[in-house]
PDB file of C-alpha atoms and ligand atoms in Angstrom:
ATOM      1  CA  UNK A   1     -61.719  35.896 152.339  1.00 93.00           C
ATOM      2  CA  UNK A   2     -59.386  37.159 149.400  1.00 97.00           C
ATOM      3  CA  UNK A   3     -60.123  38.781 146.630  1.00 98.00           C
ATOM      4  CA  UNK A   4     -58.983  40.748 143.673  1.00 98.00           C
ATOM      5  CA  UNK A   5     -60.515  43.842 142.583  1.00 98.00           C
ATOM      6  CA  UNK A   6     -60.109  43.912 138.794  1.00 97.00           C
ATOM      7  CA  UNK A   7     -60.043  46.504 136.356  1.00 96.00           C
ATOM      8  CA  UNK A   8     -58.694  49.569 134.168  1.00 95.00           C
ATOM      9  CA  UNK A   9     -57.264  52.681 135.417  1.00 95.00           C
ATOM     10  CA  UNK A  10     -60.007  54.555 136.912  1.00 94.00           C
ATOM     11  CA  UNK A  11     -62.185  51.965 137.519  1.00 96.00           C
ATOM     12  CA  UNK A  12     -62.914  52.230 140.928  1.00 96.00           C
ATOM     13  CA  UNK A  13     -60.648  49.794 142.411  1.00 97.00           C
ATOM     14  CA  UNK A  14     -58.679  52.111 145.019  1.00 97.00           C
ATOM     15  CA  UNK A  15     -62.201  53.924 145.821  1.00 96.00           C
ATOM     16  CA  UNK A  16     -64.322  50.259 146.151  1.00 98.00           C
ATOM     17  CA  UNK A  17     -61.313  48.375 148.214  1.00 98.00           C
ATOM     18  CA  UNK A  18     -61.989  51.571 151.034  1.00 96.00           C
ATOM     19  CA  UNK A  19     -65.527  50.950 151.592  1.00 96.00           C
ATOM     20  CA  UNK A  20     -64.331  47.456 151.736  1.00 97.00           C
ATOM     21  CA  UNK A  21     -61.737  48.020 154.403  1.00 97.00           C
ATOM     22  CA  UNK A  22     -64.205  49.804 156.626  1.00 95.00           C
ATOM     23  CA  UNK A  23     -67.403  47.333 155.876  1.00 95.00           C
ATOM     24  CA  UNK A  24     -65.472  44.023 156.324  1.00 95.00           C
ATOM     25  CA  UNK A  25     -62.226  45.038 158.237  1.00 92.00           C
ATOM     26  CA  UNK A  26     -60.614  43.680 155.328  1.00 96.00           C
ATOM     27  CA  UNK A  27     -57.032  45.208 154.131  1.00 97.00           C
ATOM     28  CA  UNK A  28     -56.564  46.625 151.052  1.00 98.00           C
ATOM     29  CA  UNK A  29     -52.998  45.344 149.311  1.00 98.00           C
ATOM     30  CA  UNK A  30     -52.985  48.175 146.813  1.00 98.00           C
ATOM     31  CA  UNK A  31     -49.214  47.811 144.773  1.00 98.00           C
ATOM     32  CA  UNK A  32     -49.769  51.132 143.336  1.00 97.00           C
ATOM     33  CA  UNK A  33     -49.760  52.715 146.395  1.00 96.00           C
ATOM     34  CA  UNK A  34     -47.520  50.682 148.101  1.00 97.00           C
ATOM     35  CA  UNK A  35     -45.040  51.816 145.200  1.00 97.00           C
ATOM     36  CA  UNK A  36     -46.057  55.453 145.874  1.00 96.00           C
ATOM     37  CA  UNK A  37     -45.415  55.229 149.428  1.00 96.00           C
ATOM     38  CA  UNK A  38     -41.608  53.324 148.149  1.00 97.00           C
ATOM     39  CA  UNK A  39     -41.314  56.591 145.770  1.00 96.00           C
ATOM     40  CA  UNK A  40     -42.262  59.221 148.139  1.00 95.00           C
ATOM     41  CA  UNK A  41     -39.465  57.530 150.586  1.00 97.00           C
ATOM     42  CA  UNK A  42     -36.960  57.654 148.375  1.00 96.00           C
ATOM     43  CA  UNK A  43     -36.251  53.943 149.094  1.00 96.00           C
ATOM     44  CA  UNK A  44     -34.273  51.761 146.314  1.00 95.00           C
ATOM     45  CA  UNK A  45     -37.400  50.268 145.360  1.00 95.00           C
ATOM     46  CA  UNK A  46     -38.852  53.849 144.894  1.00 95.00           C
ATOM     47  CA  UNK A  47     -36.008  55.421 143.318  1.00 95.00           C
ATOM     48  CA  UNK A  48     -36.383  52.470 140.192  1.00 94.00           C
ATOM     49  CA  UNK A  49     -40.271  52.497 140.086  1.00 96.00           C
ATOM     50  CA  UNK A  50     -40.337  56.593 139.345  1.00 96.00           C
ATOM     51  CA  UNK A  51     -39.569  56.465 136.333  1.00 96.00           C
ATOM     52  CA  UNK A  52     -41.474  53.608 135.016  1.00 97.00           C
ATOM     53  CA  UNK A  53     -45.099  54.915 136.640  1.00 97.00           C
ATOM     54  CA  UNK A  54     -44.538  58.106 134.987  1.00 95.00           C
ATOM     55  CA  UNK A  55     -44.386  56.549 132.050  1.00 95.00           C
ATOM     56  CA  UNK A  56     -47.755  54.241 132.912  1.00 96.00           C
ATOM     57  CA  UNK A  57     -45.648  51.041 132.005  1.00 97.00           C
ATOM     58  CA  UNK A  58     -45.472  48.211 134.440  1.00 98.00           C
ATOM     59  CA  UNK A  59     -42.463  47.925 137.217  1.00 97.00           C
ATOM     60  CA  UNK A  60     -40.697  44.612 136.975  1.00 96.00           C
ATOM     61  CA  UNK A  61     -43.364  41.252 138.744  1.00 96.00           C
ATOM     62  CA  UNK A  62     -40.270  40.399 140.909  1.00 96.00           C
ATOM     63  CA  UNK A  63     -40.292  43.777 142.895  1.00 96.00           C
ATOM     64  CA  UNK A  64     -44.660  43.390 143.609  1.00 97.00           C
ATOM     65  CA  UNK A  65     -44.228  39.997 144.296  1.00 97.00           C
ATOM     66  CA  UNK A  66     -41.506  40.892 147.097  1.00 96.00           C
ATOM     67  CA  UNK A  67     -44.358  43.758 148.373  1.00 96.00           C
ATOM     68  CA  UNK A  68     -47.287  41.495 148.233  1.00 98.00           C
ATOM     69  CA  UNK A  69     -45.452  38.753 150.216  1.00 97.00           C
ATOM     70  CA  UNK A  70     -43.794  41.260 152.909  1.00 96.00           C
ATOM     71  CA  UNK A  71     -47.611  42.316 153.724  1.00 97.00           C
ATOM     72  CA  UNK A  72     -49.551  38.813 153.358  1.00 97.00           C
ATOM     73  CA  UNK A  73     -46.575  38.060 156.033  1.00 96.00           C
ATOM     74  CA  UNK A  74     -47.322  40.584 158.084  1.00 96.00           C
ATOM     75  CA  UNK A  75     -50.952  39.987 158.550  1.00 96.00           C
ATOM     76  CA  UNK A  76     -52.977  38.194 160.651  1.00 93.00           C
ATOM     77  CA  UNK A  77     -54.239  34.548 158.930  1.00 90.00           C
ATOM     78  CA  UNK A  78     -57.766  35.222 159.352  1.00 92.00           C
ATOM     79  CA  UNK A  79     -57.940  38.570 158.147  1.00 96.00           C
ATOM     80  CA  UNK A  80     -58.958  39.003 154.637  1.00 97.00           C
ATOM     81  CA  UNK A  81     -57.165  40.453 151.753  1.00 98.00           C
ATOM     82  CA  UNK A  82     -58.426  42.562 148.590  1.00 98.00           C
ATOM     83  CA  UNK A  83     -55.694  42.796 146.241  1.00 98.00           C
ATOM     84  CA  UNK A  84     -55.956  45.774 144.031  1.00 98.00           C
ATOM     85  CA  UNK A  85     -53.921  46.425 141.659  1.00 97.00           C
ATOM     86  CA  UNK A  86     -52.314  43.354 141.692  1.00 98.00           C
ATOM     87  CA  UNK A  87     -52.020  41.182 139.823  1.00 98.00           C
ATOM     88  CA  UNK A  88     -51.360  42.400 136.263  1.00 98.00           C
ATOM     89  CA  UNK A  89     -49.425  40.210 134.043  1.00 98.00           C
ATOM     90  CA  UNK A  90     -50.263  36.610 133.456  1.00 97.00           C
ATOM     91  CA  UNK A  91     -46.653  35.514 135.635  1.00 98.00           C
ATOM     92  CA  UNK A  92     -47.749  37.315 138.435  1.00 98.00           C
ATOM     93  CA  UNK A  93     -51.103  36.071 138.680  1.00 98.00           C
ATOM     94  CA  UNK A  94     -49.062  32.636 138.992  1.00 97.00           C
ATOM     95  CA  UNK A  95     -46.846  34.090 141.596  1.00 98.00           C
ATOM     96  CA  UNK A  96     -50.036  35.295 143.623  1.00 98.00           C
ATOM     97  CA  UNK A  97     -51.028  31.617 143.802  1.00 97.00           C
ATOM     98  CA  UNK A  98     -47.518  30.299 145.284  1.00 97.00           C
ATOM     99  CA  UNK A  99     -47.808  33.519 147.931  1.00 97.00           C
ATOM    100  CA  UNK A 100     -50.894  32.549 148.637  1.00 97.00           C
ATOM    101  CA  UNK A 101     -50.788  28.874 149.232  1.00 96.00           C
ATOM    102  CA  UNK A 102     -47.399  29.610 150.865  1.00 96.00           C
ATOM    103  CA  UNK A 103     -49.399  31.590 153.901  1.00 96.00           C
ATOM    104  CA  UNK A 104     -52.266  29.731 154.014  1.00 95.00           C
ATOM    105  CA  UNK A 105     -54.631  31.457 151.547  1.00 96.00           C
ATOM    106  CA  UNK A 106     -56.910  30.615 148.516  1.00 96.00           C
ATOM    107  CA  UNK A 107     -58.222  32.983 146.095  1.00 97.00           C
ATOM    108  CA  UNK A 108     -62.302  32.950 146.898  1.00 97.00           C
ATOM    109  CA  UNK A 109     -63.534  35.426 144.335  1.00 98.00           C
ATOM    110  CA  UNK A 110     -62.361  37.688 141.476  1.00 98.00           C
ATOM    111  CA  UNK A 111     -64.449  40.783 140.856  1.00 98.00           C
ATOM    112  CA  UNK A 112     -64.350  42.614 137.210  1.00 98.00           C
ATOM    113  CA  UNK A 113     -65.385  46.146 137.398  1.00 97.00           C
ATOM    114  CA  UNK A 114     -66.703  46.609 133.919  1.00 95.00           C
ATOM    115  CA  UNK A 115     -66.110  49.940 132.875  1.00 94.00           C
ATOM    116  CA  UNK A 116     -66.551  52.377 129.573  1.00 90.00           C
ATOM    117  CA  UNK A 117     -63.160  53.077 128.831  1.00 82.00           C
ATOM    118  CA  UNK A 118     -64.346  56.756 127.212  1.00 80.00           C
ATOM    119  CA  UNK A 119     -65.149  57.379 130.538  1.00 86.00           C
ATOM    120  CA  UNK A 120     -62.035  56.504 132.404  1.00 90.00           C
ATOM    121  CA  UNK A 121     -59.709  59.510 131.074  1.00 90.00           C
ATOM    122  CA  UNK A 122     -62.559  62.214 132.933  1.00 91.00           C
ATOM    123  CA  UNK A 123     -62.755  59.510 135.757  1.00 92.00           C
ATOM    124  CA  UNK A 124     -58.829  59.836 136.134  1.00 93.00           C
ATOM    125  CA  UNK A 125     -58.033  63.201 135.329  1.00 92.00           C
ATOM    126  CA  UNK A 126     -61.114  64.233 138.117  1.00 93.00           C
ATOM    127  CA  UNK A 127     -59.392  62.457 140.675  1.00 94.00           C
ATOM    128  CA  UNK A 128     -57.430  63.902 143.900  1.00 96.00           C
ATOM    129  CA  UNK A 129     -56.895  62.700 146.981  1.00 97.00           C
ATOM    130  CA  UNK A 130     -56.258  63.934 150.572  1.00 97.00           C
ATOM    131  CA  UNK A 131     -52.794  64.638 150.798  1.00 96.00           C
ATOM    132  CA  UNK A 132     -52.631  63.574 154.857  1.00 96.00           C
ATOM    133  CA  UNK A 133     -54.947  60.289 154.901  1.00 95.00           C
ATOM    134  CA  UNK A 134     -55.424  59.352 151.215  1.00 94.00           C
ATOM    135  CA  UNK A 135     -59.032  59.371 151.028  1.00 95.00           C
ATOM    136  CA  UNK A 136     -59.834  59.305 147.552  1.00 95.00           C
ATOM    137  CA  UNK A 137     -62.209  62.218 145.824  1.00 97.00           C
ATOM    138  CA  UNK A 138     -63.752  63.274 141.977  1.00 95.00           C
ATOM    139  CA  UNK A 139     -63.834  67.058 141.005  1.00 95.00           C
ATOM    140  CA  UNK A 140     -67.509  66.249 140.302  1.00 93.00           C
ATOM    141  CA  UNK A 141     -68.532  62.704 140.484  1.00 92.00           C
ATOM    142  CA  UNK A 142     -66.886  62.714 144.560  1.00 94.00           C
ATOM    143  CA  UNK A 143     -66.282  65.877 146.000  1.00 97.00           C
ATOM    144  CA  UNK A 144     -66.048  65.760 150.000  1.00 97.00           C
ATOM    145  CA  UNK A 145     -68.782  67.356 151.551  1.00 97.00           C
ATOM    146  CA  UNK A 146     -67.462  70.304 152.326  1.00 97.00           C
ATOM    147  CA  UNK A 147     -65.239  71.925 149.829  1.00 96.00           C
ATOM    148  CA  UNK A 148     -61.311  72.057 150.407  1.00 97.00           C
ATOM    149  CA  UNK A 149     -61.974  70.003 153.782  1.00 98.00           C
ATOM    150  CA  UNK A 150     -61.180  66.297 153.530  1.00 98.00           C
ATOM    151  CA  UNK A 151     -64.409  64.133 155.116  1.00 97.00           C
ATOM    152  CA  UNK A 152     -62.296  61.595 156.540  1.00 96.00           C
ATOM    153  CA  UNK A 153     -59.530  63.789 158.587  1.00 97.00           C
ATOM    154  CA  UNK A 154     -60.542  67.050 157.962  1.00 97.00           C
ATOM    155  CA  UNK A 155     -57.156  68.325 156.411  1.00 97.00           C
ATOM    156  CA  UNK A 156     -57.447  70.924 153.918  1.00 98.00           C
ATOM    157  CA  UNK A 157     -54.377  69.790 151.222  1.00 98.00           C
ATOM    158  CA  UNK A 158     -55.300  67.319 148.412  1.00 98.00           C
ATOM    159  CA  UNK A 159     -52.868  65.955 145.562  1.00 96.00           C
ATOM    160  CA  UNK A 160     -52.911  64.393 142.179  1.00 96.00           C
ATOM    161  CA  UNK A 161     -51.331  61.525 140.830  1.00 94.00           C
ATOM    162  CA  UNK A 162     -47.858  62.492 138.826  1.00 93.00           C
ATOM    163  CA  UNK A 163     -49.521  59.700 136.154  1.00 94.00           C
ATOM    164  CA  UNK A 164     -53.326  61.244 136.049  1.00 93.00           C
ATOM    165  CA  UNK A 165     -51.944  62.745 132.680  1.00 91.00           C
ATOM    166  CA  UNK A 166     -54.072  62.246 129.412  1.00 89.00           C
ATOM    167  CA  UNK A 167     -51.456  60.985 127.795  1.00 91.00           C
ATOM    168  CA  UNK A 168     -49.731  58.761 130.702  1.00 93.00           C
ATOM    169  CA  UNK A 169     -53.861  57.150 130.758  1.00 92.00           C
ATOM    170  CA  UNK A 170     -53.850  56.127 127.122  1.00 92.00           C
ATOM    171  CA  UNK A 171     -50.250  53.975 128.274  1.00 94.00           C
ATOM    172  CA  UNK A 172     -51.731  52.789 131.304  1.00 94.00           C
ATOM    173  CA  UNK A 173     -54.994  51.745 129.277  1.00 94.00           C
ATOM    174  CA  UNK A 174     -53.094  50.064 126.245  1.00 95.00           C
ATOM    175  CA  UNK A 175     -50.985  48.452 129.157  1.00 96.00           C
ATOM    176  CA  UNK A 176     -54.245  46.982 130.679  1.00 96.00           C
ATOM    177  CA  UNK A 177     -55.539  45.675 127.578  1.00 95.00           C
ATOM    178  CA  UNK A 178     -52.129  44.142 126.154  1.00 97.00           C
ATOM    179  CA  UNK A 179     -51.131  42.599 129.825  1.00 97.00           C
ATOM    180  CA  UNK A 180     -53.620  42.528 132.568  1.00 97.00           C
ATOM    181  CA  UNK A 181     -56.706  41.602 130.959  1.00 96.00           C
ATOM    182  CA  UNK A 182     -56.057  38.353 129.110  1.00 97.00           C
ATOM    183  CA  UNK A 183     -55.234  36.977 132.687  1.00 98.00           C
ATOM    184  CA  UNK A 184     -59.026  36.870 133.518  1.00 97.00           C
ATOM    185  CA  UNK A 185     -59.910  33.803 131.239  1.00 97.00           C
ATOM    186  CA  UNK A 186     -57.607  31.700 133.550  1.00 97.00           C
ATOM    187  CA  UNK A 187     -59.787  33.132 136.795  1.00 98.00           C
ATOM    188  CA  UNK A 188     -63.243  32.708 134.617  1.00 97.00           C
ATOM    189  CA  UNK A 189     -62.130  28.671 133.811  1.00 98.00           C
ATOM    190  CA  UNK A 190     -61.929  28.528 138.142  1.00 97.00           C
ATOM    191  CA  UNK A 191     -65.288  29.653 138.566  1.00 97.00           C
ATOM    192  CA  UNK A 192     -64.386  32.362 140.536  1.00 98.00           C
ATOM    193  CA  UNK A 193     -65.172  35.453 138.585  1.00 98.00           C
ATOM    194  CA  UNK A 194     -68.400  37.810 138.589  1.00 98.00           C
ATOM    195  CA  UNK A 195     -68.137  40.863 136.386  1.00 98.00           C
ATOM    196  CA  UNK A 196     -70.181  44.074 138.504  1.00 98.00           C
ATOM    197  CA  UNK A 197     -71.492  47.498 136.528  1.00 97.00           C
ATOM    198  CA  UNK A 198     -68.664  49.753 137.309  1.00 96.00           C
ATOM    199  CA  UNK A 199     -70.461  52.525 135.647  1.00 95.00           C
ATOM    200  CA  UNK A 200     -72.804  52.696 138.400  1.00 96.00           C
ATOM    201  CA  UNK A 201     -72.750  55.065 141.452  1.00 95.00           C
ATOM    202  CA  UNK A 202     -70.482  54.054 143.968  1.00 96.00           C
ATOM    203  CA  UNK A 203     -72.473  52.880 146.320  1.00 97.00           C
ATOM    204  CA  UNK A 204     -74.354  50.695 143.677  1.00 98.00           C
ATOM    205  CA  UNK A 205     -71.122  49.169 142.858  1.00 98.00           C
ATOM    206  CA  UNK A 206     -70.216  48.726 146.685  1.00 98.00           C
ATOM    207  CA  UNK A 207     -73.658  46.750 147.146  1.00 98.00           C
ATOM    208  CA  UNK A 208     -73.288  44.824 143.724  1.00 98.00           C
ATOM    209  CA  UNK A 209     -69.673  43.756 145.345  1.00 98.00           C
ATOM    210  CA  UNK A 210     -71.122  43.492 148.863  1.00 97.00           C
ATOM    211  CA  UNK A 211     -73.809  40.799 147.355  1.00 97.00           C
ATOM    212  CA  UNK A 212     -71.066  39.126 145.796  1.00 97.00           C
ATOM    213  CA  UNK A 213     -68.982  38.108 149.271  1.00 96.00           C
ATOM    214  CA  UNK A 214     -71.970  37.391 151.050  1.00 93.00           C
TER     215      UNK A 214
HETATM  216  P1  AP5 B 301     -52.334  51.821 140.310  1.00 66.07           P
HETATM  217  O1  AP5 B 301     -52.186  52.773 141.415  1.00 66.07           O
HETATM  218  O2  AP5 B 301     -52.813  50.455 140.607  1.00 66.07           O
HETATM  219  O3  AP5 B 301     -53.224  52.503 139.195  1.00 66.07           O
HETATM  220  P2  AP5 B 301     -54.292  51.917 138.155  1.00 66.07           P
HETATM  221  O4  AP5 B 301     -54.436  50.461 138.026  1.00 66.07           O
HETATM  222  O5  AP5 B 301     -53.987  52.637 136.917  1.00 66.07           O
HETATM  223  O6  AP5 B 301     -55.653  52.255 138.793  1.00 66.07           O
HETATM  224  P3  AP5 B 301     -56.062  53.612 139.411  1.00 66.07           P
HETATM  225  O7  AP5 B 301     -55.548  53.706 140.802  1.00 66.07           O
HETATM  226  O8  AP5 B 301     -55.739  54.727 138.462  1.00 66.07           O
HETATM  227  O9  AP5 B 301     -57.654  53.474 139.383  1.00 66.07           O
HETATM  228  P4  AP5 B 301     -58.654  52.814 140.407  1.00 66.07           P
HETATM  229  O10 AP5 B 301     -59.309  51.659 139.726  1.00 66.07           O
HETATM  230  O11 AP5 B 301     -58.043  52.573 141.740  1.00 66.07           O
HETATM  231  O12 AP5 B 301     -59.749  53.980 140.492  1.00 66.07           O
HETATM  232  P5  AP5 B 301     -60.154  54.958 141.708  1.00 66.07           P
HETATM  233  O13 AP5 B 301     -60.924  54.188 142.728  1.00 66.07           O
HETATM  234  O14 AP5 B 301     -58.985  55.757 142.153  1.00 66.07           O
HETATM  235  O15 AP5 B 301     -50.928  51.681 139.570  1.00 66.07           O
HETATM  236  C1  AP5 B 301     -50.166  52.822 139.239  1.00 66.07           C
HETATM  237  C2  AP5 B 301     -48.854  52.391 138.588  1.00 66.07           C
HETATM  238  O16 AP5 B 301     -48.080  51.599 139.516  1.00 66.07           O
HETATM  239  C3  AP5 B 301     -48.989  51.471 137.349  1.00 66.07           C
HETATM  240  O17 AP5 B 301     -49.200  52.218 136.181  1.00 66.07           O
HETATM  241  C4  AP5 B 301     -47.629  50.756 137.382  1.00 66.07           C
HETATM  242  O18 AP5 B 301     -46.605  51.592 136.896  1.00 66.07           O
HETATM  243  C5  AP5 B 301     -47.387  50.542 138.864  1.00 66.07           C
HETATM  244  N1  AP5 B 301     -47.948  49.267 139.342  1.00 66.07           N
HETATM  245  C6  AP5 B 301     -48.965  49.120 140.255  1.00 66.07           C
HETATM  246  N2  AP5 B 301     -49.238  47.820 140.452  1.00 66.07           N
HETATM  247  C7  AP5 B 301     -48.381  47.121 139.664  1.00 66.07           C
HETATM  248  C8  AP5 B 301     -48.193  45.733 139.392  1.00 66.07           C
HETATM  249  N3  AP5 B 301     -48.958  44.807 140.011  1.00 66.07           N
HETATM  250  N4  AP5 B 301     -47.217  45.381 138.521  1.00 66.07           N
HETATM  251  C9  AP5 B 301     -46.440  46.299 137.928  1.00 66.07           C
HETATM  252  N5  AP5 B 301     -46.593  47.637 138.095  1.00 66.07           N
HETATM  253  C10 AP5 B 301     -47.549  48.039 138.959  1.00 66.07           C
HETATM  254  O19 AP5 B 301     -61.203  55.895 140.954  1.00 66.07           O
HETATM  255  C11 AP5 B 301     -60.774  56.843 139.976  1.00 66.07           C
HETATM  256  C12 AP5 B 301     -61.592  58.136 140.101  1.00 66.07           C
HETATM  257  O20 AP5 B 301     -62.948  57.869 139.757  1.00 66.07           O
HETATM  258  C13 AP5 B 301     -61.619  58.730 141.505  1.00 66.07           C
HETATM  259  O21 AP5 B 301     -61.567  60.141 141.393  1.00 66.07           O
HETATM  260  C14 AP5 B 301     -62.967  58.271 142.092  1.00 66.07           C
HETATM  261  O22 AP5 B 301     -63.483  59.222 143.021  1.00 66.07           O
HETATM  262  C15 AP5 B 301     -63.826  58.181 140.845  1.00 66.07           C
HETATM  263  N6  AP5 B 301     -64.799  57.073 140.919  1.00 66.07           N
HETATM  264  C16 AP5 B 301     -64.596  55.826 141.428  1.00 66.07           C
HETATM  265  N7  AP5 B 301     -65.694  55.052 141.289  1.00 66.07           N
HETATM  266  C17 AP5 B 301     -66.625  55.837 140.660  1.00 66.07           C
HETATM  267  C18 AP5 B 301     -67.975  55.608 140.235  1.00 66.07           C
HETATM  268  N8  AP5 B 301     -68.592  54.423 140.421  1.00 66.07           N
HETATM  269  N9  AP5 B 301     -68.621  56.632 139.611  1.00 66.07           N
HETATM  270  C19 AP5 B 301     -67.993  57.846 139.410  1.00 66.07           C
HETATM  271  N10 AP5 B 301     -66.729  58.117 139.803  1.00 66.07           N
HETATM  272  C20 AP5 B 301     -66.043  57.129 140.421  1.00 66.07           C
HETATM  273 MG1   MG B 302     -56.112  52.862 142.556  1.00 66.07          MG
END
């Protein structure tokens, strides 16, 4: 099974393709934090992507395509994928289909989180994560059970995203809109897309998206 998770900033995608690991034993393929991990290393792909995700504009299709293909490569064949994050522009959702068919895969479902974009700046701006495993948390909508202790690992540091700025959201918004959105009437003429409520809870979305693989 591979799928894409679709959607603005803040709409769930990084939070939904975690259940998703742990229900399915999928793997999430998240660019974002694949470029994170690439800027936290310092690597050469890092050191040119800083800049740009500061700024909320998109880094260049030729270095995710080169990210996506290293880890499709490096995964089993029968082990599904969720892309997230990826892709965003309407030339990378045509490379996705060459990496795909080039290891085997076909795309099986594309799911739109549909979201209230007025609500996307709190979502964002809310969010933190555990600085040791990553697990992903809200100041009120998702705070871990116990408070300054992540649920996952139990580690007591948490970080926010250098781009979970008001202003750097508006950028990453307008980029959505401009880029990454008109590549969904190309999905919708393959059948293949089902738009889920991604203003409900998170487990409601989780079982909307759950009824939607099975
Ligand atoms: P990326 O990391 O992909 O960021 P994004 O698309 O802006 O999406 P987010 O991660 O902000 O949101 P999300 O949908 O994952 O929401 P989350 O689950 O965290 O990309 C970052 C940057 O990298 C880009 O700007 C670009 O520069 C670069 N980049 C990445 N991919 C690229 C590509 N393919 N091409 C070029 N450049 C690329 O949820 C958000 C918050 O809401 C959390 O706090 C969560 O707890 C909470 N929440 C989640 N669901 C709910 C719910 N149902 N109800 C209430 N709260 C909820
Ligand atoms: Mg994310």
């Amino acid at each position: 099974m591979n799928i894409i998770l679709l959607g603005p900033p803040g709409a769930g995608k990084g939070t939904q393709s975690a259940g998703l690991v742990e229900r399915h034993a999928m793997v999430q393929l998240s660019t974002g934090d694949m470029l994170r991990a690439a800027v936290k290393a310092q690597t050469p792909v890092g050191l040119k992507a800083k800049a740009v995700m500061d700024a909320g504009e998109l880094v260049s299709d030729e270095i995710v395509a080169d990210l996506i293909d290293a880890e499709l490569a490096a995964m089993d064949a029968g082990t599904g994928a969720i892309f997230d994050g990826y892709p965003r522009t309407a030339s990378q959702a045509e490379t996705l289909d060459g990496i795909l068919s080039k290891h085997g895969r076909t795309l099986d479902h594309v799911i739109e989180l549909g979201v209230d974009i007025d609500a996307l700046v709190e979502r964002i701006t809310g969010r933190f994560s555990c600085a040791n495993c990553g697990a992903l948390y809200h100041d009120t909508a998702n705070p871990p059970a116990s408070e300054g202790v992540c649920d996952s690992c139990g580690h007591t540091e948490f970080k926010r995203r250098p781009d979970d700025n008001e202003e750097t959201v508006r950028t990453r918004m307008a980029v959505y809109r401009g880029e990454t959105a008109p590549i969904l009437p190309g999905y919708e003429a393959r059948g293949i897309v089902t738009r889920v409520d991604g203003m409900a809870g998170i487990t409601d979305v989780a079982n909307a998206i759950d009824a939607v693989l099975a």
